[in-house]
Short mmCIF file of C-alpha atoms and ligand atoms in Angstrom, two decimals:
data_model
loop_
_atom_site.label_atom_id
_atom_site.label_comp_id
_atom_site.label_asym_id
_atom_site.label_seq_id
_atom_site.Cartn_x
_atom_site.Cartn_y
_atom_site.Cartn_z
CA UNK A 1 131.39 85.12 139.94
CA UNK A 2 133.38 86.54 142.84
CA UNK A 3 133.11 90.16 144.01
CA UNK A 4 135.81 89.72 146.66
CA UNK A 5 139.01 91.72 146.26
CA UNK A 6 142.23 89.81 147.04
CA UNK A 7 144.57 90.67 149.94
CA UNK A 8 146.94 92.24 147.39
CA UNK A 9 144.16 94.40 145.93
CA UNK A 10 143.16 95.58 149.40
CA UNK A 11 146.79 96.38 150.22
CA UNK A 12 147.21 98.48 147.05
CA UNK A 13 143.94 100.28 147.78
CA UNK A 14 145.01 101.01 151.36
CA UNK A 15 148.45 102.25 150.28
CA UNK A 16 146.93 104.59 147.68
CA UNK A 17 144.40 105.89 150.19
CA UNK A 18 147.12 106.52 152.78
CA UNK A 19 149.28 108.34 150.22
CA UNK A 20 146.39 110.48 149.00
CA UNK A 21 145.30 111.48 152.50
CA UNK A 22 148.78 112.21 153.88
CA UNK A 23 150.70 113.49 150.85
CA UNK A 24 148.16 114.87 148.39
CA UNK A 25 145.49 116.41 150.61
CA UNK A 26 147.72 119.03 152.24
CA UNK A 27 148.13 121.82 149.70
CA UNK A 28 145.64 120.54 147.13
CA UNK A 29 143.51 123.70 147.34
CA UNK A 30 146.57 125.97 146.88
CA UNK A 31 147.87 123.91 143.96
CA UNK A 32 144.47 124.23 142.27
CA UNK A 33 144.30 127.97 142.97
CA UNK A 34 147.81 128.69 141.64
CA UNK A 35 147.86 126.02 138.91
CA UNK A 36 150.88 124.45 140.59
CA UNK A 37 152.05 121.08 139.31
CA UNK A 38 152.41 118.56 142.20
CA UNK A 39 156.06 117.88 141.35
CA UNK A 40 157.21 116.55 144.76
CA UNK A 41 154.11 114.42 145.12
CA UNK A 42 154.51 112.93 141.64
CA UNK A 43 158.14 112.09 142.47
CA UNK A 44 156.95 110.20 145.58
CA UNK A 45 154.23 108.46 143.56
CA UNK A 46 156.97 107.22 141.24
CA UNK A 47 159.04 105.97 144.20
CA UNK A 48 156.01 104.11 145.55
CA UNK A 49 155.37 102.45 142.19
CA UNK A 50 152.17 104.29 141.22
CA UNK A 51 153.48 105.49 137.85
CA UNK A 52 154.29 102.13 136.29
CA UNK A 53 151.90 99.86 138.14
CA UNK A 54 151.16 97.37 135.36
CA UNK A 55 154.61 97.32 133.73
CA UNK A 56 156.53 94.04 133.83
CA UNK A 57 159.08 94.06 136.72
CA UNK A 58 161.83 93.32 134.15
CA UNK A 59 161.28 96.93 132.96
CA UNK A 60 161.13 98.21 136.57
CA UNK A 61 157.33 98.14 136.81
CA UNK A 62 155.04 96.88 139.54
CA UNK A 63 153.74 93.88 137.58
CA UNK A 64 150.23 94.50 138.92
CA UNK A 65 146.89 93.93 137.28
CA UNK A 66 144.43 96.50 135.95
CA UNK A 67 142.10 95.97 138.92
CA UNK A 68 144.87 97.20 141.25
CA UNK A 69 145.35 100.18 138.96
CA UNK A 70 141.62 101.05 139.06
CA UNK A 71 141.58 100.79 142.87
CA UNK A 72 144.64 103.04 143.20
CA UNK A 73 143.31 105.54 140.65
CA UNK A 74 140.05 105.80 142.60
CA UNK A 75 141.81 106.57 145.88
CA UNK A 76 144.22 109.12 144.38
CA UNK A 77 141.40 110.80 142.41
CA UNK A 78 139.22 111.17 145.52
CA UNK A 79 141.72 113.75 146.69
CA UNK A 80 143.66 115.13 143.74
CA UNK A 81 142.53 114.58 140.14
CA UNK A 82 145.45 116.73 138.91
CA UNK A 83 147.86 114.13 140.28
CA UNK A 84 145.76 111.22 139.06
CA UNK A 85 145.72 112.40 135.44
CA UNK A 86 149.54 112.35 135.47
CA UNK A 87 149.32 108.82 136.86
CA UNK A 88 146.74 107.76 134.28
CA UNK A 89 148.58 109.15 131.25
CA UNK A 90 151.92 107.75 132.37
CA UNK A 91 150.55 104.30 133.21
CA UNK A 92 147.96 103.55 130.59
CA UNK A 93 148.92 105.64 127.59
CA UNK A 94 152.69 105.98 127.71
CA UNK A 95 153.98 102.90 129.60
CA UNK A 96 151.33 100.54 128.25
CA UNK A 97 151.75 101.76 124.66
CA UNK A 98 155.54 101.32 124.81
CA UNK A 99 155.42 97.96 126.56
CA UNK A 100 152.85 96.56 124.14
CA UNK A 101 154.19 97.93 120.86
CA UNK A 102 157.74 99.23 121.47
CA UNK A 103 160.96 97.47 120.43
CA UNK A 104 163.22 95.97 123.09
CA UNK A 105 165.63 98.90 122.60
CA UNK A 106 162.81 101.42 123.08
CA UNK A 107 161.69 99.65 126.24
CA UNK A 108 165.21 99.55 127.68
CA UNK A 109 165.85 103.18 126.79
CA UNK A 110 162.52 104.74 127.83
CA UNK A 111 160.12 102.36 129.56
CA UNK A 112 162.57 101.38 132.33
CA UNK A 113 162.74 105.06 133.41
CA UNK A 114 159.07 105.90 132.81
CA UNK A 115 157.92 102.97 134.94
CA UNK A 116 159.73 104.29 138.03
CA UNK A 117 158.67 107.89 137.46
CA UNK A 118 162.32 108.94 137.02
CA UNK A 119 160.91 110.61 133.92
CA UNK A 120 157.28 111.07 132.92
CA UNK A 121 155.64 110.83 129.52
CA UNK A 122 152.99 112.55 127.43
CA UNK A 123 150.63 111.29 124.74
CA UNK A 124 150.22 113.68 121.82
CA UNK A 125 147.27 113.01 119.54
CA UNK A 126 144.96 116.06 119.77
CA UNK A 127 145.52 119.04 117.51
CA UNK A 128 143.82 122.44 117.12
CA UNK A 129 141.65 120.90 114.39
CA UNK A 130 141.73 117.22 115.30
CA UNK A 131 140.11 116.34 118.63
CA UNK A 132 137.30 113.81 118.28
CA UNK A 133 138.08 113.47 114.56
CA UNK A 134 141.45 111.98 115.35
CA UNK A 135 142.25 110.73 111.83
CA UNK A 136 142.49 114.34 110.56
CA UNK A 137 146.09 114.74 111.66
CA UNK A 138 147.75 117.91 110.32
CA UNK A 139 151.09 117.20 111.98
CA UNK A 140 153.32 115.69 109.33
CA UNK A 141 156.21 113.24 109.59
CA UNK A 142 158.04 113.18 106.29
CA UNK A 143 160.08 110.06 105.66
CA UNK A 144 163.66 111.17 104.96
CA UNK A 145 165.37 107.80 104.93
CA UNK A 146 167.00 107.28 108.31
CA UNK A 147 164.88 109.90 110.04
CA UNK A 148 161.44 111.55 109.90
CA UNK A 149 160.98 115.32 109.70
CA UNK A 150 158.22 116.30 112.12
CA UNK A 151 156.19 119.51 111.68
CA UNK A 152 152.98 120.64 113.34
CA UNK A 153 151.19 121.61 116.55
CA UNK A 154 149.60 119.50 119.28
CA UNK A 155 147.02 120.85 121.73
CA UNK A 156 145.86 120.18 125.32
CA UNK A 157 148.77 117.89 126.08
CA UNK A 158 148.81 116.58 129.65
CA UNK A 159 152.33 116.73 131.17
CA UNK A 160 153.17 119.16 128.34
CA UNK A 161 156.10 120.92 130.05
CA UNK A 162 156.97 118.29 132.65
CA UNK A 163 157.37 115.24 130.41
CA UNK A 164 160.71 114.06 129.06
CA UNK A 165 159.26 111.62 126.53
CA UNK A 166 156.38 112.37 124.15
CA UNK A 167 154.51 109.81 122.07
CA UNK A 168 153.56 111.86 119.02
CA UNK A 169 151.06 110.85 116.32
CA UNK A 170 151.64 112.32 112.85
CA UNK A 171 150.68 111.86 109.21
CA UNK A 172 153.38 110.41 106.94
CA UNK A 173 151.37 109.55 103.85
CA UNK A 174 148.11 111.55 103.51
CA UNK A 175 147.01 109.48 100.50
CA UNK A 176 146.73 106.45 102.75
CA UNK A 177 144.57 108.45 105.21
CA UNK A 178 144.64 106.89 108.71
CA UNK A 179 146.76 104.01 107.40
CA UNK A 180 149.49 106.55 106.60
CA UNK A 181 149.72 107.76 110.22
CA UNK A 182 152.72 106.92 112.43
CA UNK A 183 153.54 107.17 116.14
CA UNK A 184 156.95 108.40 117.32
CA UNK A 185 158.94 108.75 120.51
CA UNK A 186 160.10 112.36 120.72
CA UNK A 187 162.54 113.47 123.42
CA UNK A 188 162.22 116.78 125.20
CA UNK A 189 165.58 118.17 124.05
CA UNK A 190 165.22 117.44 120.32
CA UNK A 191 166.00 120.48 118.17
CA UNK A 192 162.90 122.22 116.81
CA UNK A 193 160.64 120.95 119.60
CA UNK A 194 159.07 123.74 121.62
CA UNK A 195 156.62 123.72 124.51
CA UNK A 196 153.88 126.31 123.91
CA UNK A 197 151.41 128.11 126.13
CA UNK A 198 150.07 126.58 129.34
CA UNK A 199 146.27 126.33 129.42
CA UNK A 200 144.36 128.16 132.17
CA UNK A 201 141.73 125.52 132.93
CA UNK A 202 138.37 125.13 134.69
CA UNK A 203 139.50 121.99 136.53
CA UNK A 204 142.51 119.71 137.11
CA UNK A 205 144.35 123.01 137.43
CA UNK A 206 147.39 121.45 139.08
CA UNK A 207 148.06 119.39 135.98
CA UNK A 208 150.29 120.74 133.30
CA UNK A 209 148.45 121.18 129.98
CA UNK A 210 150.22 122.77 127.03
CA UNK A 211 150.30 123.13 123.29
CA UNK A 212 153.46 121.77 121.65
CA UNK A 213 155.16 122.91 118.47
CA UNK A 214 157.36 120.83 116.18
CA UNK A 215 159.44 122.60 113.55
CA UNK A 216 161.64 120.38 111.39
CA UNK A 217 162.29 118.02 114.31
CA UNK A 218 164.49 115.15 113.13
CA UNK A 219 163.14 111.98 114.71
CA UNK A 220 165.40 108.93 114.18
CA UNK A 221 163.74 106.05 112.38
CA UNK A 222 164.30 103.77 115.37
CA UNK A 223 161.93 106.04 117.34
CA UNK A 224 158.92 105.03 115.24
CA UNK A 225 156.56 102.73 117.17
CA UNK A 226 155.45 99.68 115.23
CA UNK A 227 155.35 99.15 111.48
CA UNK A 228 155.02 102.02 108.99
CA UNK A 229 151.38 103.18 109.07
CA UNK A 230 150.58 101.66 112.48
CA UNK A 231 150.25 105.02 114.29
CA UNK A 232 146.47 105.38 114.26
CA UNK A 233 145.87 101.85 115.45
CA UNK A 234 148.52 102.44 118.10
CA UNK A 235 146.60 105.51 119.29
CA UNK A 236 143.19 103.81 119.28
CA UNK A 237 144.40 100.64 120.96
CA UNK A 238 146.27 102.63 123.64
CA UNK A 239 143.28 104.90 124.28
CA UNK A 240 141.01 101.87 124.75
CA UNK A 241 142.96 101.08 127.95
CA UNK A 242 143.43 104.74 128.82
CA UNK A 243 139.67 105.05 129.06
CA UNK A 244 139.61 102.57 131.95
CA UNK A 245 142.04 104.85 133.79
CA UNK A 246 139.90 107.95 133.18
CA UNK A 247 136.77 106.03 134.17
CA UNK A 248 138.50 105.19 137.46
CA UNK A 249 139.47 108.83 137.84
CA UNK A 250 135.83 109.86 137.40
CA UNK A 251 134.81 107.18 139.91
CA UNK A 252 137.29 108.59 142.42
CA UNK A 253 136.10 112.17 141.95
CA UNK A 254 132.52 110.98 142.56
CA UNK A 255 133.35 108.85 145.60
CA UNK A 256 135.56 111.60 147.06
CA UNK A 257 132.67 114.08 146.81
CA UNK A 258 130.29 111.51 148.26
CA UNK A 259 132.51 110.82 151.29
CA UNK A 260 132.70 114.56 151.97
CA UNK A 261 128.90 114.90 151.63
CA UNK A 262 128.30 112.04 154.12
CA UNK A 263 130.74 113.54 156.63
CA UNK A 264 129.30 117.02 156.34
CA UNK A 265 125.70 115.83 156.59
CA UNK A 266 126.47 114.21 159.96
CA UNK A 267 128.07 117.41 161.30
CA UNK A 268 125.89 120.21 160.00
CA UNK A 269 122.68 120.95 161.88
CA UNK A 270 119.52 122.52 160.47
CA UNK A 271 116.06 122.70 161.98
CA UNK A 272 117.45 121.29 165.22
CA UNK A 273 119.01 118.08 163.88
CA UNK A 274 121.96 116.94 161.73
CA UNK A 275 120.99 117.40 158.09
CA UNK A 276 121.62 113.64 157.58
CA UNK A 277 118.41 113.12 159.54
CA UNK A 278 116.40 114.91 156.85
CA UNK A 279 114.99 112.71 154.13
CA UNK A 280 115.87 115.30 151.46
CA UNK A 281 119.55 114.65 152.23
CA UNK A 282 119.16 110.91 152.80
CA UNK A 283 117.66 110.45 149.33
CA UNK A 284 120.49 112.38 147.73
CA UNK A 285 123.06 110.19 149.52
CA UNK A 286 121.21 107.02 148.52
CA UNK A 287 121.20 108.04 144.84
CA UNK A 288 124.85 109.05 144.95
CA UNK A 289 125.93 105.77 146.58
CA UNK A 290 123.93 103.65 144.13
CA UNK A 291 125.33 105.44 141.07
CA UNK A 292 128.87 105.25 142.40
CA UNK A 293 128.59 101.53 143.06
CA UNK A 294 127.30 100.97 139.51
CA UNK A 295 130.19 103.02 138.11
CA UNK A 296 132.66 101.03 140.23
CA UNK A 297 131.28 97.75 138.91
CA UNK A 298 131.68 98.95 135.30
CA UNK A 299 135.27 100.07 135.96
CA UNK A 300 136.20 96.79 137.61
CA UNK A 301 134.52 94.77 134.88
CA UNK A 302 136.46 96.60 132.15
CA UNK A 303 139.66 96.03 134.16
CA UNK A 304 138.77 92.35 134.53
CA UNK A 305 138.26 92.09 130.76
CA UNK A 306 141.69 93.60 130.18
CA UNK A 307 143.37 91.37 132.77
CA UNK A 308 141.77 88.24 131.31
CA UNK A 309 142.70 89.19 127.72
CA UNK A 310 139.11 89.72 126.60
CA UNK A 311 138.04 92.60 124.39
CA UNK A 312 137.73 95.68 126.61
CA UNK A 313 136.98 98.39 124.01
CA UNK A 314 133.26 98.47 124.74
CA UNK A 315 133.41 97.82 128.48
CA UNK A 316 136.06 100.53 128.89
CA UNK A 317 133.95 102.99 126.89
CA UNK A 318 130.86 102.12 128.96
CA UNK A 319 132.80 102.57 132.18
CA UNK A 320 134.09 105.97 131.08
CA UNK A 321 130.73 107.14 129.73
CA UNK A 322 128.87 106.19 132.89
CA UNK A 323 131.47 107.02 135.54
CA UNK A 324 132.08 110.49 134.08
CA UNK A 325 128.32 111.20 134.13
CA UNK A 326 128.16 109.99 137.73
CA UNK A 327 131.15 112.18 138.60
CA UNK A 328 129.41 115.24 137.23
CA UNK A 329 126.04 114.51 138.87
CA UNK A 330 127.49 113.43 142.22
CA UNK A 331 129.77 116.45 142.57
CA UNK A 332 126.90 118.84 141.78
CA UNK A 333 124.79 117.11 144.46
CA UNK A 334 127.69 117.14 146.94
CA UNK A 335 127.93 120.92 146.53
CA UNK A 336 124.15 121.09 147.12
CA UNK A 337 124.41 119.03 150.33
CA UNK A 338 127.07 121.48 151.56
CA UNK A 339 124.85 124.48 150.77
CA UNK A 340 126.76 127.78 150.94
CA UNK A 341 129.87 126.02 152.27
CA UNK A 342 129.93 123.91 149.12
CA UNK A 343 130.43 127.02 147.05
CA UNK A 344 133.68 128.00 148.76
CA UNK A 345 137.08 126.44 148.27
CA UNK A 346 137.79 125.16 151.81
CA UNK A 347 135.25 122.36 151.54
CA UNK A 348 136.81 120.75 148.42
CA UNK A 349 133.55 119.83 146.70
CA UNK A 350 133.52 122.84 144.34
CA UNK A 351 136.97 121.77 143.08
CA UNK A 352 135.81 118.18 142.61
CA UNK A 353 132.83 119.53 140.63
CA UNK A 354 135.16 121.50 138.35
CA UNK A 355 137.54 118.53 138.03
CA UNK A 356 134.69 116.18 137.11
CA UNK A 357 133.90 117.95 133.84
CA UNK A 358 137.09 116.98 132.03
CA UNK A 359 136.34 113.27 132.48
CA UNK A 360 133.48 113.72 129.99
CA UNK A 361 135.88 115.30 127.50
CA UNK A 362 139.42 113.88 127.43
CA UNK A 363 140.49 110.48 126.10
CA UNK A 364 137.33 110.60 123.98
CA UNK A 365 134.25 112.71 124.78
CA UNK A 366 131.07 111.03 126.02
CA UNK A 367 129.75 111.28 122.45
CA UNK A 368 132.83 109.39 121.17
CA UNK A 369 132.28 106.70 123.82
CA UNK A 370 128.73 106.29 122.48
CA UNK A 371 130.14 105.87 118.96
CA UNK A 372 132.56 103.20 120.20
CA UNK A 373 129.79 101.38 122.12
CA UNK A 374 127.16 101.53 119.39
CA UNK A 375 129.59 100.40 116.67
CA UNK A 376 130.43 97.38 118.79
CA UNK A 377 126.75 96.64 119.41
CA UNK A 378 125.87 96.88 115.72
CA UNK A 379 128.86 94.91 114.40
N1 CAA B 1 142.15 99.26 118.52
C1 CAA B 1 142.82 99.10 117.36
N2 CAA B 1 142.43 99.65 116.19
C2 CAA B 1 141.31 100.40 116.19
C3 CAA B 1 140.56 100.62 117.36
C4 CAA B 1 141.01 100.02 118.57
N3 CAA B 1 140.36 100.17 119.72
N4 CAA B 1 139.51 101.41 117.04
C5 CAA B 1 139.59 101.68 115.73
N5 CAA B 1 140.69 101.07 115.22
C6 CAA B 1 141.14 101.05 113.84
C7 CAA B 1 140.05 100.52 112.90
O1 CAA B 1 140.10 99.13 112.82
C8 CAA B 1 140.41 101.20 111.59
O2 CAA B 1 141.46 100.51 110.97
P1 CAA B 1 141.32 99.88 109.46
O3 CAA B 1 140.60 100.89 108.63
O4 CAA B 1 142.72 99.66 109.04
O5 CAA B 1 140.54 98.64 109.66
C9 CAA B 1 141.00 102.52 112.02
O6 CAA B 1 141.37 102.39 113.40
C10 CAA B 1 140.05 103.67 111.85
O7 CAA B 1 138.91 103.39 112.62
P2 CAA B 1 137.52 104.07 112.31
O8 CAA B 1 137.14 103.86 110.89
O9 CAA B 1 136.58 103.60 113.36
O10 CAA B 1 137.88 105.62 112.47
P3 CAA B 1 136.96 106.89 112.66
O11 CAA B 1 137.56 108.03 111.92
O12 CAA B 1 135.54 106.56 112.40
O13 CAA B 1 137.18 107.26 114.22
C11 CAA B 1 136.81 107.23 116.54
C12 CAA B 1 136.90 106.44 115.25
C13 CAA B 1 136.38 106.21 117.58
C14 CAA B 1 135.79 108.32 116.47
C15 CAA B 1 138.22 107.81 116.87
O14 CAA B 1 138.58 108.82 115.96
C16 CAA B 1 138.34 108.32 118.27
O15 CAA B 1 138.50 107.54 119.22
N6 CAA B 1 138.31 109.68 118.47
C17 CAA B 1 138.54 110.27 119.77
C18 CAA B 1 140.00 110.57 119.97
C19 CAA B 1 140.38 110.65 121.40
O16 CAA B 1 139.99 109.84 122.24
N7 CAA B 1 141.21 111.65 121.74
C20 CAA B 1 141.71 111.77 123.07
C21 CAA B 1 142.99 112.51 123.04
S1 CAA B 1 144.23 111.85 124.07
C22 CAA B 1 144.00 112.50 125.62
O17 CAA B 1 142.99 113.08 125.93
C23 CAA B 1 145.11 112.18 126.55
C24 CAA B 1 145.32 113.13 127.66
O18 CAA B 1 146.26 113.92 127.65
C25 CAA B 1 144.50 112.99 128.89
#
């Protein structure tokens, strides 16, 4: 066993950290306040290769491993989780799903542009009445011969109004239940496709979350991903990797809050000394650091499983379950270390606390992760 990161890993980590500190930090509070999508910053992330990190270079990707992706996600998420969710969805749901299961034509047409960030993608599974219970798809895709007729509504879609390409899951044959579900590539301009209301959220407020409506959208047959009836497996298999990305996001939110707490505790004085000299604060920092390190190990282990072609369903779910809990607990404690200053926006930790919550909800709630883990254990 070797815990040493390679020179390449360290270089990716340093580049992501530099980008986050110089490009994402300025303006992050205002973007959160005004729910402003970090459009310019996302464009630069694309140019630097952060939006298609693991894609094969022959489709314009970075050809990197999942460990590099986890390291970069952590650094970006320390500063701006609204930017890192765009990165996570584009990398691990949209690009990975297309590269793994798309046809060569689909890859040439869409993946080559998604990997550079020229366009970004969205993953559309959740519906008003199908969140955790993802097989209960109400969106229908009627087989009309050379096209499918798509009707329905999707909810809480990340990159809802900023994406150009949407991977949409829909029911074609209800009698076959989840085996009658398909996945489709839907383009922004297709007739009958409408972007609905933007959500006013607790956290990751700079990200762009919308409902989407499909009314008699004609999706060409060549836009179906995989064989007829493969859509649910496509969604589950794609989400298994997505969960590593969200686990790394949670890790970054936690370690970002921790770094701020350490810095503040060395500056702020109370009872005549820096608060870092008080054991009450030291114990908090020790707990935070230990939990974060454990979360980091789980994230890297899941990434290692994926890179070495081992099953990563359970390790990814464990990483997400644990890292998201650590994100929540660490950010609450970081606010506590900051005292009154932690409760105001300028000190960043209140935003990180709000951002942390979503990591226990999207790409499978913590309860869903426990289902995934326990089913694997009891197989
Ligand atoms: N890979 C491939 N196939 C898988 C799989 C995986 N990881 N997990 C399950 N499947 C297959 C099963 O083998 C089964 O297929 P067969 O019946 O043909 O053998 C099929 O999928 C159904 O599986 P289950 O019987 O386990 O289905 P279930 O109804 O019990 O549900 C679940 C399982 C784990 C609860 C699943 O519904 C689930 O993950 N729900 C959560 C959905 C979710 O994560 N939503 C997130 C939305 S996306 C998002 O948040 C993105 C964003 O914008 C940030």
